[in-house]
Coordinates of C-alpha atoms in Angstrom, one line a residue:
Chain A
X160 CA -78.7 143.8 33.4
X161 CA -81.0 142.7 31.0
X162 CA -84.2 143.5 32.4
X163 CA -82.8 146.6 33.7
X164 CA -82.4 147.7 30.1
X165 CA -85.7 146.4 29.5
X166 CA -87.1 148.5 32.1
X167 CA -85.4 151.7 31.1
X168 CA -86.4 151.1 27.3
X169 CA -90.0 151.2 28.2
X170 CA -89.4 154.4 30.7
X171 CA -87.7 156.1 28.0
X172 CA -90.4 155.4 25.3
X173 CA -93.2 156.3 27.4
X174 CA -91.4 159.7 28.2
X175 CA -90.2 160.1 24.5
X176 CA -94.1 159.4 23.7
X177 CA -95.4 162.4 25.8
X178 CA -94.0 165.3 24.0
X179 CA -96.9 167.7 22.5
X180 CA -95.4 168.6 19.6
X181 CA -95.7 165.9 17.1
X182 CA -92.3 166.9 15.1
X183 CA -90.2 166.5 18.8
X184 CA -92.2 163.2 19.6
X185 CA -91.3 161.7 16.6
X186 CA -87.8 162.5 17.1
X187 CA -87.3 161.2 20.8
X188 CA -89.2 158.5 20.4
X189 CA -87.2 157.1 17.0
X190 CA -84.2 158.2 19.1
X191 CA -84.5 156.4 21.7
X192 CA -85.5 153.3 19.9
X193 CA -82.6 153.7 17.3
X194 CA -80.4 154.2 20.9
X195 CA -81.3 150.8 22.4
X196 CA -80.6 148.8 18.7
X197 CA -77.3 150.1 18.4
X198 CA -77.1 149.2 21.8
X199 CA -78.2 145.2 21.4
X200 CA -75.9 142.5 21.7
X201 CA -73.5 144.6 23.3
X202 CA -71.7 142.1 26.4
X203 CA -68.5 144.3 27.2
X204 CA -69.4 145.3 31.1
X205 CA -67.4 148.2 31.0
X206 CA -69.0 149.5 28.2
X207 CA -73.1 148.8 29.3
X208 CA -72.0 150.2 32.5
X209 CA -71.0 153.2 30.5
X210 CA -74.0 152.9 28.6
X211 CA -76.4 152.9 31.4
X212 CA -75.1 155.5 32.8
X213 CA -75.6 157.8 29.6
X214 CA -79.2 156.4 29.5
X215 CA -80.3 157.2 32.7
X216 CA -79.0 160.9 32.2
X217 CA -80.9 160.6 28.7
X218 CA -84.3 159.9 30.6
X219 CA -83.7 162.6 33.2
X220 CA -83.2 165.3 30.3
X221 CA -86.3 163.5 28.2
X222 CA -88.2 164.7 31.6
X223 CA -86.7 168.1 31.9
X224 CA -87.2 168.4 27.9
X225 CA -90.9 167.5 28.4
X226 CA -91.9 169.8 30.7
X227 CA -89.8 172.8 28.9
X228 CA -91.9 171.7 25.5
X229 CA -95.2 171.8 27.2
X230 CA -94.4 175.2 29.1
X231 CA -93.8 176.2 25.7
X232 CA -96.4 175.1 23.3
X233 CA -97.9 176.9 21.0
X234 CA -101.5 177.0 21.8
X235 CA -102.9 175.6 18.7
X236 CA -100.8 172.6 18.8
X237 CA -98.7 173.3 15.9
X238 CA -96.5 176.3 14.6
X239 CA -98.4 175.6 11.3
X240 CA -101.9 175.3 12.7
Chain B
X15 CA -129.1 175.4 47.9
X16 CA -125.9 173.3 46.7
X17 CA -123.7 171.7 49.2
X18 CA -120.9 173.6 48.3
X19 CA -122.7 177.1 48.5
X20 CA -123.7 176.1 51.7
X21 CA -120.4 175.2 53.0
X22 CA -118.5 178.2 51.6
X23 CA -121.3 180.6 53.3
X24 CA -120.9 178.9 56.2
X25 CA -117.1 179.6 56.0
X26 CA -117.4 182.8 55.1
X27 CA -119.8 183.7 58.1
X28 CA -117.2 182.0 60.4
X29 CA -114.1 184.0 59.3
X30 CA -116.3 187.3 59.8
X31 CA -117.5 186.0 63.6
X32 CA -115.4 187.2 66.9
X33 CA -113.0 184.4 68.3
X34 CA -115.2 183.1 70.5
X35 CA -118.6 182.3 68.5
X36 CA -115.5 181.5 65.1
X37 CA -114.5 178.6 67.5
X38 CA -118.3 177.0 68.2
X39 CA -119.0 177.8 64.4
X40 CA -115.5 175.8 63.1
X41 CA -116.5 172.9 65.4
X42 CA -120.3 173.1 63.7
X43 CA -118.6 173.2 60.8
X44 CA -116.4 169.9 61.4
X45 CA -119.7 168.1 62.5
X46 CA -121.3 168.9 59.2
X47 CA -117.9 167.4 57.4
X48 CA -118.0 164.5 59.5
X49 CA -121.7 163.7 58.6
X50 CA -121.0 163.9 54.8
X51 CA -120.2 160.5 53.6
X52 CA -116.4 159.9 52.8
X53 CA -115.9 160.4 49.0
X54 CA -114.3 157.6 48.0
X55 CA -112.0 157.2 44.7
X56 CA -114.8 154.9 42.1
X57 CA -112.8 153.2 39.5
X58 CA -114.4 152.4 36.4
X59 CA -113.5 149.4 34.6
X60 CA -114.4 148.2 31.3
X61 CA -115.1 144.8 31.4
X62 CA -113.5 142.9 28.0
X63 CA -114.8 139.4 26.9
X64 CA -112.1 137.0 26.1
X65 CA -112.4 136.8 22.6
X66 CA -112.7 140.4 22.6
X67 CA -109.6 140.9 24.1
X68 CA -107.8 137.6 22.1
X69 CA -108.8 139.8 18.8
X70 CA -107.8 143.0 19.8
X71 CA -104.4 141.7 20.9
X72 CA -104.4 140.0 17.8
X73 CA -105.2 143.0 15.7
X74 CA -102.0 145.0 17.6
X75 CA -99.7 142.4 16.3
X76 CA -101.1 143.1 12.7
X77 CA -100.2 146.5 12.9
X78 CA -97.1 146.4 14.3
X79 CA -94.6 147.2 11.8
X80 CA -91.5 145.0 12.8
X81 CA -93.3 141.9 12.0
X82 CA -92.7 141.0 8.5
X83 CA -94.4 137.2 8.1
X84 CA -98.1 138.9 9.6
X85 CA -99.8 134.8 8.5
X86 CA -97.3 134.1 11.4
X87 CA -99.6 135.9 14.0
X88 CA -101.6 134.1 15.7
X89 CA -102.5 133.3 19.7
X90 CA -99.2 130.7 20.1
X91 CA -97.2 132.0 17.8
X92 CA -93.6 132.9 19.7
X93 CA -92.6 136.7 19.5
X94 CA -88.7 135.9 19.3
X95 CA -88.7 132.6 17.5
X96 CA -92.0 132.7 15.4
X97 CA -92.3 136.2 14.6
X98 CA -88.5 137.3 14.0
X99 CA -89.0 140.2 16.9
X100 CA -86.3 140.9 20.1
X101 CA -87.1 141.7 23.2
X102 CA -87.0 145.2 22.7
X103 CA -89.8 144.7 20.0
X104 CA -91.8 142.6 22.7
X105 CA -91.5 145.7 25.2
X106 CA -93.4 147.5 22.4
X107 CA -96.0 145.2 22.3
X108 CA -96.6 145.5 26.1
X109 CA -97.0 149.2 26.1
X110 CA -99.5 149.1 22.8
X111 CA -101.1 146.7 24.8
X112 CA -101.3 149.1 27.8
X113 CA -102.5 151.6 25.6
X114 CA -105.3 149.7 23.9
X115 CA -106.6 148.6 27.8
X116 CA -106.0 151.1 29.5
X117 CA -104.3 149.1 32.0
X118 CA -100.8 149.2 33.4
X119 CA -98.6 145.8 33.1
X120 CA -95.5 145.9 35.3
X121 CA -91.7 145.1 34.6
X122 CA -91.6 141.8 36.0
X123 CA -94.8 140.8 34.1
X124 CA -94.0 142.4 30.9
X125 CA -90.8 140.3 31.0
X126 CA -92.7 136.8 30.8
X127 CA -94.8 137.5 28.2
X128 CA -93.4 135.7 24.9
X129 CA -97.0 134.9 22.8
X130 CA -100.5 136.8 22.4
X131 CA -101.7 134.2 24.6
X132 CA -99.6 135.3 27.5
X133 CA -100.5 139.2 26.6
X134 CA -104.2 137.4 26.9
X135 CA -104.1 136.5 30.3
X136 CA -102.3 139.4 31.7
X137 CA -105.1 141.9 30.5
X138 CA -107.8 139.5 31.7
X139 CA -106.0 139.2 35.0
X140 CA -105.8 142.5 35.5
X141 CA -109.8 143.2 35.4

């Protein structure tokens, strides 16, 4: 379990890491660490189970979100720019 | 003329040809393939000097923001009972690590590393 979280942690930051815009990056990637310390300490089986769950779908939308952003981007890296 | 011009003629020449003469030009054209040498993928690896790599690793643990005690640092120092940090932190430190090296660590390794001196070894084991 723990090294499962672990794992999907480090999957979920790497992903929340490769957003272009900086704003979005700095969202997901404090999100997803602000996600996982809520999430610490937490032994109820029911509830990580539910938890995991939740994360996984969280990475598979941080993909989808990723690729949407990039598709997107404004070509000189920043609506202020 | 460049290898590549000289291949793409050559294509283009055989798509123009009738069946027949298409067929001996396309096996010409496999020969000349064949003779090239295979390109193979070169990787190009920095090569780090311990204590280039002890400092570096050293200097990542400096800058990382969730330890407070930064005298505490050092090679031997333990992330969770030296340095105040969880294993979540420690996963952090793995991927800056990455980052700085260019290298890729894996789950299973990631998860035994508990002081620079571990991080030390992975990243010269990896060269």
């Amino acid at each position: 379990m723990r090294s499962q979280a672990l794992s999907l942690y480090r999957r979920m930051l790497r992903e929340a890491q490769g957003f272009v815009s900086y704003n979005v990056r700095s969202y997901a990637v404090r999100r997803v660490r602000e996600g996982f310390r809520q999430a610490k300490g937490e032994a109820d089986p029911a509830v990580l189970e539910n938890m995991f769950s939740k994360a996984k779908e969280d990475l598979e939308m941080l993909k989808r979100q990723r690729v949407v952003y990039q598709l997107y981007a404004h070509p000189s890296g920043s609506m202020l720019g | 003329m460049s290898f590549l011009a000289r291949i793409s003629r050559t294509a283009v020449a055989a798509v123009r040809m009738a069946p027949a003469v298409r067929a001996a030009q396309a096996t010409q054209l496999q020969a000349r393939f064949r003779a090239v040498p295979a390109l193979q993928a070169v990787r190009f690896q920095a090569t780090f000097s311990q204590e280039d790599v002890e400092s570096r690793v050293l200097n990542i643990l400096q800058n990382f923001n969730a330890i407070e005690n930064k005298e505490n640092v050092s090679l031997d120092a333990h992330f969770i009972n030296d340095l105040g940090l969880d294993s979540l932190d420690a996963v952090e430190i793995v991927m800056a690590v990455e980052d700085e090296f260019s290298v890729e660590i894996s789950d299973q390794d990631a998860e035994k590393v508990l002081t620079a001196r571990d991080v030390v070894k992975l990243v010269m084991g990896q060269e």
